[in-house]
Short mmCIF file of C-alpha atoms (C1' of nucleotides) in Angstrom, two decimals:
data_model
loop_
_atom_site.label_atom_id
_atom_site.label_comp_id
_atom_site.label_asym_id
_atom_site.label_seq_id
_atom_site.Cartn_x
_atom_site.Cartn_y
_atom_site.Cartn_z
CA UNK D 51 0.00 0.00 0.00
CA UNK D 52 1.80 3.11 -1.36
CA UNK D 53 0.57 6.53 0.08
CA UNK D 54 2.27 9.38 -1.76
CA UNK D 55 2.49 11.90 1.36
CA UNK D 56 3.49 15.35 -0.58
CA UNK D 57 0.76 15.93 -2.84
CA UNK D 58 -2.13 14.30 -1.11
CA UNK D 59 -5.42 16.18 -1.07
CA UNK D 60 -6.14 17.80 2.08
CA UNK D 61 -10.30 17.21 2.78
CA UNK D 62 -11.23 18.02 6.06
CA UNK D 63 -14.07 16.78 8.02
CA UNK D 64 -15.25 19.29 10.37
CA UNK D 65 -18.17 18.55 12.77
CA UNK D 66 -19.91 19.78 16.17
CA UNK D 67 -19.58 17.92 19.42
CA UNK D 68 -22.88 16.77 20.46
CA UNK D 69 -24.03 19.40 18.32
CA UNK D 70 -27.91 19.83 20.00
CA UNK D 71 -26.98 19.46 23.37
CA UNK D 72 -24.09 21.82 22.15
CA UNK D 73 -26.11 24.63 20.73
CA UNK D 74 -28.55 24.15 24.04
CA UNK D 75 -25.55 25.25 26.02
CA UNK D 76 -24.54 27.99 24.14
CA UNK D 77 -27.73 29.96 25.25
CA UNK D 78 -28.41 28.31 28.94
CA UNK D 79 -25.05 28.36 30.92
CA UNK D 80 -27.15 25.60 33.64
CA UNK D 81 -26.57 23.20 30.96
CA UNK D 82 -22.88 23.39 31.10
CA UNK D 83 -22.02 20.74 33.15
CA UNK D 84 -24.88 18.55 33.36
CA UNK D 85 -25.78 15.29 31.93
CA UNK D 86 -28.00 16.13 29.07
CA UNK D 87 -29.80 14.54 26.08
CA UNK D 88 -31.97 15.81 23.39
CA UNK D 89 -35.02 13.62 22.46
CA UNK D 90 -36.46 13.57 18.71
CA UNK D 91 -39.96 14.33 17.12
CA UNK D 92 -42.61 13.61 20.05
CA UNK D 93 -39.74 13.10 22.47
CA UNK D 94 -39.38 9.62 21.65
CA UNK D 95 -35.57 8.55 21.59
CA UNK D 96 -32.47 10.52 22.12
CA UNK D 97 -30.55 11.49 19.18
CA UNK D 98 -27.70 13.93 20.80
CA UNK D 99 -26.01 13.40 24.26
CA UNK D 100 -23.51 15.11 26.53
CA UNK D 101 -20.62 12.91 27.48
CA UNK D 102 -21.89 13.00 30.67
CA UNK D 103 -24.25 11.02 29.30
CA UNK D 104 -22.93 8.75 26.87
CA UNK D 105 -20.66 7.86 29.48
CA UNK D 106 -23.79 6.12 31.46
CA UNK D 107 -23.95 4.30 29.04
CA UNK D 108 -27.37 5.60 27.56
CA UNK D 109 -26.75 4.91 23.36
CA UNK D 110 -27.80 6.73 20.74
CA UNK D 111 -31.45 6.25 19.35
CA UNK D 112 -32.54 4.44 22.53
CA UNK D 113 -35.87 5.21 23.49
CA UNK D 114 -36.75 7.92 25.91
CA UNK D 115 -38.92 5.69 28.65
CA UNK D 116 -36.19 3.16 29.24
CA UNK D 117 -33.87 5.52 30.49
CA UNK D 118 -36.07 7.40 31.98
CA UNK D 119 -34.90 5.37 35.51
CA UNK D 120 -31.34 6.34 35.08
CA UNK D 121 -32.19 9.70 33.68
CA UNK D 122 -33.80 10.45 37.04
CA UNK D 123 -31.10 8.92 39.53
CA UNK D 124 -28.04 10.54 37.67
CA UNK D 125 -30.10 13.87 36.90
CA UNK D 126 -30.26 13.82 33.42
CA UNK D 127 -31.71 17.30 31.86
CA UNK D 128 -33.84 16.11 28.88
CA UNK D 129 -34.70 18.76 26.60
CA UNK D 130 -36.59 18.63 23.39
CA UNK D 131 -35.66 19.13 20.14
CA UNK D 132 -35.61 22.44 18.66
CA UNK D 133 -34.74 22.52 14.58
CA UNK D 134 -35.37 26.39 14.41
CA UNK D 135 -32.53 26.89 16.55
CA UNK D 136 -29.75 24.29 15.60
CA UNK D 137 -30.55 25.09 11.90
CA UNK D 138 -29.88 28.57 12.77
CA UNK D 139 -26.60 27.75 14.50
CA UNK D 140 -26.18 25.54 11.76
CA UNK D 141 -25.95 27.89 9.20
CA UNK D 142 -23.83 30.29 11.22
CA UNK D 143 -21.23 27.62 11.61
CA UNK D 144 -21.11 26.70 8.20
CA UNK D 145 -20.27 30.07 6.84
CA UNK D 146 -17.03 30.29 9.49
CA UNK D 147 -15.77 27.08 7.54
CA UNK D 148 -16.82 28.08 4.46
CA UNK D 149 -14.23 31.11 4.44
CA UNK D 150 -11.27 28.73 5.14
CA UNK D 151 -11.23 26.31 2.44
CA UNK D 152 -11.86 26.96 -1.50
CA UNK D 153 -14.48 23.97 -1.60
CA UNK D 154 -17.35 23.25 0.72
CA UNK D 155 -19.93 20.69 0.73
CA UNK D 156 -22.13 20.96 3.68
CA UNK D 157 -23.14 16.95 4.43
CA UNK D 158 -25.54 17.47 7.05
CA UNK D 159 -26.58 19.94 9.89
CA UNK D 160 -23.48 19.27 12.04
CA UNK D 161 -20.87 18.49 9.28
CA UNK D 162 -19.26 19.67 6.80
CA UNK D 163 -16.45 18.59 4.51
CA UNK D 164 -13.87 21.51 3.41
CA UNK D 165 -11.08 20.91 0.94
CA UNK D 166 -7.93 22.61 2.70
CA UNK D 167 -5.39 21.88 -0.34
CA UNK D 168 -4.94 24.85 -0.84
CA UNK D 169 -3.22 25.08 2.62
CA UNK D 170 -1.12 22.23 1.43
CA UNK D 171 1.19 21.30 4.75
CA UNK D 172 -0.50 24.09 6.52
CA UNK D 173 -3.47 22.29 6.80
CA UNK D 174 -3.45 20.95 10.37
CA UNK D 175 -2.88 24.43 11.13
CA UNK D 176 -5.63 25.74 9.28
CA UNK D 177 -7.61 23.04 11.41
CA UNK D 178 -6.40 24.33 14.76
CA UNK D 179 -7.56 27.76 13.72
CA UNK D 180 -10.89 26.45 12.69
CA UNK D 181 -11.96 25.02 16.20
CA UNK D 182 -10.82 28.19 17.62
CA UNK D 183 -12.55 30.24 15.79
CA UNK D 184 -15.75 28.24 15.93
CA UNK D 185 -15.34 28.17 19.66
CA UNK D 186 -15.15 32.40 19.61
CA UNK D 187 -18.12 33.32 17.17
CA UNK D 188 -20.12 30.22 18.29
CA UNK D 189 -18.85 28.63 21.41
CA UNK D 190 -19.56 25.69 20.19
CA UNK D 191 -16.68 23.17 20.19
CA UNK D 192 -15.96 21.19 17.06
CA UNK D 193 -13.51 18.44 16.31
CA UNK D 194 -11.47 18.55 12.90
CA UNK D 195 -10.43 15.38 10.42
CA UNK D 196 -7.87 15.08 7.83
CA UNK D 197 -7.02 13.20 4.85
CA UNK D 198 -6.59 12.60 1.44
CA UNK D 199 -10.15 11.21 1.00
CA UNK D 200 -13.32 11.53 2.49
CA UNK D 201 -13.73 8.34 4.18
CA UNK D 202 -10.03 9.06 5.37
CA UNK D 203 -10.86 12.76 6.37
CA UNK D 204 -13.80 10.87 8.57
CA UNK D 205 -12.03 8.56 10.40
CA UNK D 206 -9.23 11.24 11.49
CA UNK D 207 -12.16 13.49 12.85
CA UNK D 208 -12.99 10.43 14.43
CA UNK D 209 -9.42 10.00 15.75
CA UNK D 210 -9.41 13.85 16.84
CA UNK D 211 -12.54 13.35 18.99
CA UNK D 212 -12.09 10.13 20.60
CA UNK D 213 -8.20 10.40 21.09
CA UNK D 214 -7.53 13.45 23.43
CA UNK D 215 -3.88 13.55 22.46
CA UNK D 216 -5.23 15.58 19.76
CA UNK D 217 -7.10 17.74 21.14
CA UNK D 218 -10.14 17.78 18.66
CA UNK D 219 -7.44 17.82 15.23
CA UNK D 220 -6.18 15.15 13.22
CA UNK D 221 -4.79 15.06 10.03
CA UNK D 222 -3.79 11.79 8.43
CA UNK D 223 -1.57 13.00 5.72
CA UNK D 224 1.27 14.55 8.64
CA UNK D 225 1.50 10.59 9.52
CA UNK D 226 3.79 8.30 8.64
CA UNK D 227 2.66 4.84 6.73
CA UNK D 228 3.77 3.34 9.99
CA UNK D 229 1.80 5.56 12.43
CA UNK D 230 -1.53 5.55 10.24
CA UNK D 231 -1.19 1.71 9.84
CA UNK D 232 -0.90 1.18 13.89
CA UNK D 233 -4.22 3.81 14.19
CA UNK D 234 -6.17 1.87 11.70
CA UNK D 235 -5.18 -1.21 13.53
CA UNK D 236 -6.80 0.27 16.75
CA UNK D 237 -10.17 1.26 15.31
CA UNK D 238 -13.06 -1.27 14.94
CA UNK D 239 -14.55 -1.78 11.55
CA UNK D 240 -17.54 -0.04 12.38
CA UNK D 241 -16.12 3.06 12.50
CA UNK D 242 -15.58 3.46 8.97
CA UNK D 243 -18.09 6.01 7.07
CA UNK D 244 -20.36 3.36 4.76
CA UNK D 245 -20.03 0.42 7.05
CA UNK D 246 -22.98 -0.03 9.35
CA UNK D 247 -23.75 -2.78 11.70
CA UNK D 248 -25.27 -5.26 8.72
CA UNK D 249 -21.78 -4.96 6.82
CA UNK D 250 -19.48 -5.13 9.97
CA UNK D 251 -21.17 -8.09 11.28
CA UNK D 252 -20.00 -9.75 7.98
CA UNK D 253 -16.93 -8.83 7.93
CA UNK D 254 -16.20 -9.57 11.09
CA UNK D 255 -17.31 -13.39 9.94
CA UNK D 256 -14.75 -12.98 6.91
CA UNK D 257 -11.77 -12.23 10.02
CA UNK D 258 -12.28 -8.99 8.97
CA UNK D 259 -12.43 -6.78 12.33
CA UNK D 260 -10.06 -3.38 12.11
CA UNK D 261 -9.35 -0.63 10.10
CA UNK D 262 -6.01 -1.79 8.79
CA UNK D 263 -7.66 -4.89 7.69
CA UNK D 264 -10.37 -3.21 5.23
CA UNK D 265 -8.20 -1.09 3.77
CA UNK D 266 -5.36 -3.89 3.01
CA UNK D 267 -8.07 -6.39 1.66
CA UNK D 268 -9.03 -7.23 -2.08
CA UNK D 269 -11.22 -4.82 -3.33
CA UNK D 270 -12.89 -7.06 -6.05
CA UNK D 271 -13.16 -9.49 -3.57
CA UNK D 272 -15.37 -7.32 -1.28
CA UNK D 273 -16.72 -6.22 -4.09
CA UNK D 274 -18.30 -9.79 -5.08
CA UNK D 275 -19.59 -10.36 -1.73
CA UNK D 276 -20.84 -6.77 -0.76
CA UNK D 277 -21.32 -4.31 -3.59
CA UNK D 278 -19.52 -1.43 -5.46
CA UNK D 279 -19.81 0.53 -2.09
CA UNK D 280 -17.71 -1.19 -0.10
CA UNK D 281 -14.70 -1.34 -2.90
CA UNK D 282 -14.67 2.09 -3.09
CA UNK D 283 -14.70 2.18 0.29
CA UNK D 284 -10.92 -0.04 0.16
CA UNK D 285 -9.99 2.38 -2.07
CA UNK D 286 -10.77 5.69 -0.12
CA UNK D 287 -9.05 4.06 3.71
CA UNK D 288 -5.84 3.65 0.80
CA UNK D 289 -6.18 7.06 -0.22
CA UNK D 290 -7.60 6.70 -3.43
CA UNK D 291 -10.16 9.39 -3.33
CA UNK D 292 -13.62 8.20 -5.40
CA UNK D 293 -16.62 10.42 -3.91
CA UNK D 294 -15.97 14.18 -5.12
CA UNK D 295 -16.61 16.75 -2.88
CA UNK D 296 -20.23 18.32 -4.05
CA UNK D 297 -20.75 21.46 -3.15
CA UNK D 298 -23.47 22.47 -4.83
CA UNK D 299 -26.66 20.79 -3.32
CA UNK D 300 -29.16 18.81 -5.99
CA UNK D 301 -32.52 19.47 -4.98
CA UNK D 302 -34.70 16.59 -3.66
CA UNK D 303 -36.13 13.90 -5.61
CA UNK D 304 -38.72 13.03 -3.22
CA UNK D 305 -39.72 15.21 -0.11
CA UNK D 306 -41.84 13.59 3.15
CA UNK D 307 -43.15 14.80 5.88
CA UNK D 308 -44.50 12.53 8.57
CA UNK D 309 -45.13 12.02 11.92
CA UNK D 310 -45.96 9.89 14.88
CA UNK D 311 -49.08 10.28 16.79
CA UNK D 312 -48.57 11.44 20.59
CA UNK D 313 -52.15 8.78 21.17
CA UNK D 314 -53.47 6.61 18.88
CA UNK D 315 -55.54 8.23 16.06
CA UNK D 316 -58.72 5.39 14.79
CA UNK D 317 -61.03 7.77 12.51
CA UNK D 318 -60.70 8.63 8.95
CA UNK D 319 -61.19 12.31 9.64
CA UNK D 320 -58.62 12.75 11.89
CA UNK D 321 -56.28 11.18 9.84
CA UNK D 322 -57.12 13.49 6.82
CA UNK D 323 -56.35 16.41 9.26
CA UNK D 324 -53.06 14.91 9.38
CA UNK D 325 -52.52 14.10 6.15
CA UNK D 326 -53.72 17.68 5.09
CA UNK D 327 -50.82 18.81 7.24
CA UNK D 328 -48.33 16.82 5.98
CA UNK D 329 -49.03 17.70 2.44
CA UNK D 330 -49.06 21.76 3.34
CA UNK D 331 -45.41 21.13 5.07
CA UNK D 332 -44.24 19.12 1.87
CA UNK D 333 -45.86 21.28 -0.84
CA UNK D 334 -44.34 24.29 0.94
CA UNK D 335 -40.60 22.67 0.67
CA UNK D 336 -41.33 21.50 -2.39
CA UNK D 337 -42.33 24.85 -4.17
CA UNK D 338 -39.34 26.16 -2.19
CA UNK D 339 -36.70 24.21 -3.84
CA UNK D 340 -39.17 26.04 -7.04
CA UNK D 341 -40.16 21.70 -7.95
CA UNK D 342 -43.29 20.20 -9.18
CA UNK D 343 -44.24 16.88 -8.11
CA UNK D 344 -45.93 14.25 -10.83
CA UNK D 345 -46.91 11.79 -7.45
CA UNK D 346 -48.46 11.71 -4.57
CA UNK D 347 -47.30 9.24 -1.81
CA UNK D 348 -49.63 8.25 1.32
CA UNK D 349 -48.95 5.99 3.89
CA UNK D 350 -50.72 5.13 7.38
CA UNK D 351 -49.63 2.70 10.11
CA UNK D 352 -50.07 1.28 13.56
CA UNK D 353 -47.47 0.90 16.09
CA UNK D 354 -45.06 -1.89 15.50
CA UNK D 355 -43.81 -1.77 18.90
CA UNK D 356 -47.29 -2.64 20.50
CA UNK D 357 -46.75 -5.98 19.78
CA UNK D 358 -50.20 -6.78 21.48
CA UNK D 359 -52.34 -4.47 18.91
CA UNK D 360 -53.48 -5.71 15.56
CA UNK D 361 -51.05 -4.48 13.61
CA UNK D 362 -51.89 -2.63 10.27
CA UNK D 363 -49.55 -0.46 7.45
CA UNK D 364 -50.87 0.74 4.20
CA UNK D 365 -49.76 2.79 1.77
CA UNK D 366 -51.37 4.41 -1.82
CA UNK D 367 -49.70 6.10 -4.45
CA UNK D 368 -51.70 8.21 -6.69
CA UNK D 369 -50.03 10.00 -10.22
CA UNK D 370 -51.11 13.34 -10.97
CA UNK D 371 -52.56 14.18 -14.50
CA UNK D 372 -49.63 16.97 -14.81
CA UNK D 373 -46.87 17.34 -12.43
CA UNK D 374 -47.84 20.26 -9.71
CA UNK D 375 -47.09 22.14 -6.83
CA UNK D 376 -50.64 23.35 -5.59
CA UNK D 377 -51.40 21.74 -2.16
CA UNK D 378 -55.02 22.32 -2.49
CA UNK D 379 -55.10 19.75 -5.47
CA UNK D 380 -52.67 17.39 -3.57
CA UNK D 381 -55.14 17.79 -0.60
CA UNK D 382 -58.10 17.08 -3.19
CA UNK D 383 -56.50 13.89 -4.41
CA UNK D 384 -55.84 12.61 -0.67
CA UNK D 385 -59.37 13.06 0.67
CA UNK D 386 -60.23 10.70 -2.83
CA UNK D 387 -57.44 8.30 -1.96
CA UNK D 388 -56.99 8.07 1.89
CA UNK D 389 -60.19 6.21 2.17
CA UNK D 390 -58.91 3.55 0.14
CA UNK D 391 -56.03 2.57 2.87
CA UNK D 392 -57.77 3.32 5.59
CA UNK D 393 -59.35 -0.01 7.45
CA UNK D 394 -61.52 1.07 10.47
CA UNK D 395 -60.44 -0.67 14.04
CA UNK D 396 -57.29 -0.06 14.25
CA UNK D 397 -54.76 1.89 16.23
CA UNK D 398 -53.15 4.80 13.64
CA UNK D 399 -49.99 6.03 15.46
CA UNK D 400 -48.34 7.46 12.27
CA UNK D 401 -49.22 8.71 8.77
CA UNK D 402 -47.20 10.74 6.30
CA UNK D 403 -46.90 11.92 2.52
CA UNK D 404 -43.71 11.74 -0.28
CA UNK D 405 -43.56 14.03 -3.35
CA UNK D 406 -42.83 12.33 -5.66
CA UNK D 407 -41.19 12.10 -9.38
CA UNK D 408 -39.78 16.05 -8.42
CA UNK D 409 -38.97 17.72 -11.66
CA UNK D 410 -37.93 22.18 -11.73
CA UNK D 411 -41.04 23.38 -12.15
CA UNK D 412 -40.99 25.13 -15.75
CA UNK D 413 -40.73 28.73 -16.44
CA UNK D 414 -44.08 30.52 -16.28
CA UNK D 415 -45.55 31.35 -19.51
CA UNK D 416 -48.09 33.87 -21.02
CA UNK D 417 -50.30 31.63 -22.68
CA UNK D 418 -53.87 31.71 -24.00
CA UNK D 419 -54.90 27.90 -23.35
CA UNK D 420 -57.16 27.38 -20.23
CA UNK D 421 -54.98 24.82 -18.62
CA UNK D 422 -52.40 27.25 -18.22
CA UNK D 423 -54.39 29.68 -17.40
CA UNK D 424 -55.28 27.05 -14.74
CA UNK D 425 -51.90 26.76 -14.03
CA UNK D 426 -51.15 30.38 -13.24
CA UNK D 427 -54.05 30.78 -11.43
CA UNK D 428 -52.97 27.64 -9.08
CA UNK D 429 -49.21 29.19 -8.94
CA UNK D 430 -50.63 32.64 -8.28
CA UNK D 431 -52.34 31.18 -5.27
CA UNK D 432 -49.67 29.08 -3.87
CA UNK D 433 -47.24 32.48 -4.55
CA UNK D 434 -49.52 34.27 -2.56
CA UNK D 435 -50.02 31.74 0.29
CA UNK D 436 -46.06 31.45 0.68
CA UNK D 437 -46.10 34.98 1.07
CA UNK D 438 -48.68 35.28 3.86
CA UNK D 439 -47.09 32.47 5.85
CA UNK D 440 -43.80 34.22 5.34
CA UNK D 441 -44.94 37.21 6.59
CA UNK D 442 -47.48 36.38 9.51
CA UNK D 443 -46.28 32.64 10.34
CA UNK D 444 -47.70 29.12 9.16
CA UNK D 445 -50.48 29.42 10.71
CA UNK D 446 -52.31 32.36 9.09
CA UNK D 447 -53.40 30.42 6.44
CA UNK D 448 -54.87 26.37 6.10
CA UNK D 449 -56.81 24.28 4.42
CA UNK D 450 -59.64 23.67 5.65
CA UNK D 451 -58.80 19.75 6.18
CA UNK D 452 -55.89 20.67 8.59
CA UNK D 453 -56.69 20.86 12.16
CA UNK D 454 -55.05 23.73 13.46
CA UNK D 455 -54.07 22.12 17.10
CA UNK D 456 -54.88 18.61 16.65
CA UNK D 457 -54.71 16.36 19.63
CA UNK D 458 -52.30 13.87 18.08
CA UNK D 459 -49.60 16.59 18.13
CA UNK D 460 -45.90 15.78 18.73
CA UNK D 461 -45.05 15.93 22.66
CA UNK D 462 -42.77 18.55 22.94
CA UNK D 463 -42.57 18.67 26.77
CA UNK D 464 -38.92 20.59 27.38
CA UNK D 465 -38.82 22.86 24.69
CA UNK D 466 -35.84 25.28 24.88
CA UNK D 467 -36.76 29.10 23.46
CA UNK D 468 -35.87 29.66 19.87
CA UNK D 469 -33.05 32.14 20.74
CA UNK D 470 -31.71 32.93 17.58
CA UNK D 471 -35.20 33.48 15.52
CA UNK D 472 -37.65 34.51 17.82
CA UNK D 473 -37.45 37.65 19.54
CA UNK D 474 -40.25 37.15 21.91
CA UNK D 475 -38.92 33.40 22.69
CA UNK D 476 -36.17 35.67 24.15
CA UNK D 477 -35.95 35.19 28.17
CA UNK D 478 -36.33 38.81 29.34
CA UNK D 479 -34.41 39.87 32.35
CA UNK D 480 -36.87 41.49 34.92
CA UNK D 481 -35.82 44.38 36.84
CA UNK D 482 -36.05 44.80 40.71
"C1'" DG U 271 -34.40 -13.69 -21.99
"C1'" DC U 272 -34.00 -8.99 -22.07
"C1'" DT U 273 -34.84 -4.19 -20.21
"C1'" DA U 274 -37.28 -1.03 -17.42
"C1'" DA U 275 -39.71 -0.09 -13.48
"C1'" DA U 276 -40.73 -0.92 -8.77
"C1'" DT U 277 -39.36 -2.38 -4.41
"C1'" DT U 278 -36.16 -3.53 -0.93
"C1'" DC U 279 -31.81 -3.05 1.44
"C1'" DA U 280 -28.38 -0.65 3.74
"C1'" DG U 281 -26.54 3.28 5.33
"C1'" DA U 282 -26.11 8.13 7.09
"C1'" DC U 283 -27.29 11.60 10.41
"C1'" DC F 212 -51.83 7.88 36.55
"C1'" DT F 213 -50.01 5.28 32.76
"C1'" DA F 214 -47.85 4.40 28.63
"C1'" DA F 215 -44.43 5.74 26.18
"C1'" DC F 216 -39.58 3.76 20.40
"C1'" DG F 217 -37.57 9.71 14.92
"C1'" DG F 218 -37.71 11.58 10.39
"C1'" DT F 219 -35.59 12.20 5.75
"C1'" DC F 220 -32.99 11.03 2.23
"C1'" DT F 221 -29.96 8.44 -1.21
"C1'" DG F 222 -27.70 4.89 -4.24
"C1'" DA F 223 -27.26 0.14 -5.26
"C1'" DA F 224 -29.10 -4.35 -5.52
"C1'" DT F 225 -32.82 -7.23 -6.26
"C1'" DT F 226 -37.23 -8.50 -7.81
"C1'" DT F 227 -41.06 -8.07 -10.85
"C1'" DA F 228 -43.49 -6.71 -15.03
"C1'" DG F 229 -43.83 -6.16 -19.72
"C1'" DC F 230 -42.42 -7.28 -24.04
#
DNA sequence: GCTAAATTCAGAC
DNA sequence: CTAACGGTCTGAATTTAGC
């Protein structure tokens, strides 16, 4: 295996540090050195932890309820989530990096992958400077990977978080063949960006259990008995870079919205309020990314975790005559096609609605033909209803399907104020 | 028996 | 008081449908 160390690409793979529980601390000092976790949608399961937390042992995705024991004997603070505010810190954080690198591509809320080249042997430097200055503008604290691939760049940020020696920066390409070889050796397979538990679990039946081990076995090999994924996969832990960095992101090809039910839902109506809601949330993102959908996408189920209920999951998929973006006609279509799925007696605890077959919607037209003057009228309308929900909030304006405060709402019970974005969410100081 | 479409799988966060 | 388990998205592989 034959790493060229001079002219290696430098990618970096920056992320935040627990990033919810993270950005909760920024605004409420309390938080600062408590155990705390952030619960998802309808505070279900936690998807962020403090390391006071992970270090009782409480793992990611595990369900809200069965910690709820520990939670109270160790003091666990358990907060819900709130989106407005980390994609607001989001975005803050991702400008900082993008002014350090010549190519970005932001690969999720809490990550983002900068191409520091440019920096060539400065780059670990560069790095250092980047966790500073996230730590100044943000205070949040962010750990910083290096290498000459992606998949490389993700295992040093996992090196730089998990290793204190490096105090939250690693960068492969300073190594040695010898030093990189002996880290690889000391990380477990599933580590490695692309291989989840289904993959590991194989490999580790093919002897197959470290770093090192991927990366030195044969690629066509792995290819046979996995797929093309996991020989590129050999090829990026070599060095061999095959994803490109994308910076520009391609709009959707399908958008959903969906939720689970905070009690179990059993009449048609109620489920059409739902569904109306859904389709006004997806129609909204959907004429935002400026799209047009040619399907429609329903689905209802019960609760697969109530093993004692009869258990139920349906879904219908209905093509429109011409592809749209007017959520009055997708709500239309629903009512017509949610009584189809819907079986009486049972126990609905979720429901939701893809877009689908997403195409740019094309460019308005003068045109004397009634469907387009359809057409304009419907876009006209939907213009006009993004603009009065822009200006005056979501709810100024409905269907009339959509509940306004249905009783199947998402718990939210520990809501933090949306600091950055609300002004009146702002704690006020009183005097006296 | 082929290709295209639909569905499932696996993974990420 | 009790019951309580996320949401979105993609690419590749696999299966099925249509010829």
């Amino acid at each position: 295996m034959v790493l060229a160390s001079t002219d290696n690409k430098q990618i970096a793979l920056i992320d935040g540090n627990n990033f919810y529980v993270s950005c909760e601390r920024v605004f409420n000092p309390q938080l600062w050195d408590k155990p705390v976790v952030v619960l998802s949608n309808n505070d279900g399961c936690a998807v962020a932890r403090s390391n006071e937390v992970k270090a009782l042992g409480i793992k990611m995705g595990e369900p809200w309820f069965k910690m709820r024991a520990l939670a109270q004997q160790h003091g666990i603070i358990a907060l819900s989530s709130n989106y407005a505010l980390y994609g607001d810190m989001s975005q803050r954080m991702m400008r900082i990096l993008s002014g350090f690198g010549n190519e970005q591509e932001i690969y999720s809320i809490d990550e983002s992958f900068l191409d520091l080249s440019l920096h060539g042997r400065q780059a670990t430097e560069i790095g250092i400077q980047i966790r500073q200055e996230i730590a100044r503008q943000l205070a949040l604290p962010v750990g910083v990977g290096i290498g000459a691939s992606k998949t490389l760049a993700k295992l040093a940020n996992h090196v730089a978080k998990k290793r204190p020696p490096y105090q939250g920066v690693c960068n492969f390409n300073d190594m040695t063949p010898a030093e990189r070889n002996a880290i690889m050796a000391s990380i477990d397979i599933g580590e490695v960006w692309g291989v989840g538990s289904r993959s590991a679990a194989r490999l580790r039946n093919m002897g197959i259990t470290h770093v090192l081990a991927l990366a030195q076995a044969d690629p066509r090999l792995l290819r046979r008995h996995f797929s093309v994924v996991m020989e590129r996969i050999i090829h990026e832990l070599r060095g061999i870079p095959c994803l490109e960095l994308e910076e520009v992101t391609p709009p959707r090809q399908r958008i959903q919205a969906s939720r689970s039910f905070s009690a179990p839902v059993y009449t048609l109506e109620i489920l059409m309020e739902a569904v109306a809601r859904f389709i006004r949330i997806a129609s909204q993102r959907l004429r935002q990314q400026q799209g047009v959908a040619a399907a429609l996408h329903l689905f209802i189920r019960t609760n697969p975790f109530r093993e004692q209920d009869r258990q139920y999951a349906q879904g219908i998929t209905i093509a429109l005559p011409a592809a749209s973006n007017d959520e009055l006609l997708f709500t239309r279509l629903a009512r017509l096609a949610l009584p189809r799925i819907y079986r009486p007696g049972y126990a609905y605890y979720k429901a939701g609605v893809q877009l689908l077959a997403i195409e740019a919607a094309e460019k308005q037209q003068a045109d004397l033909f009634s469907v387009a003057q359809t057409r304009q009228r419907s876009q006209a309308l939907m213009h006009t209803l993004d603009q009065l929900r822009q200006r005056f909030g979501a709810g100024i304006i409905r269907s009339a399907a959509e509940n306004p405060t249905p009783y199947w709402q998402s718990r939210a019970n520990n809501r933090s104020p949306r600091y950055t974005s609300r002004w009146e969410e702002l704690p006020v100081a009183h005097a006296g």
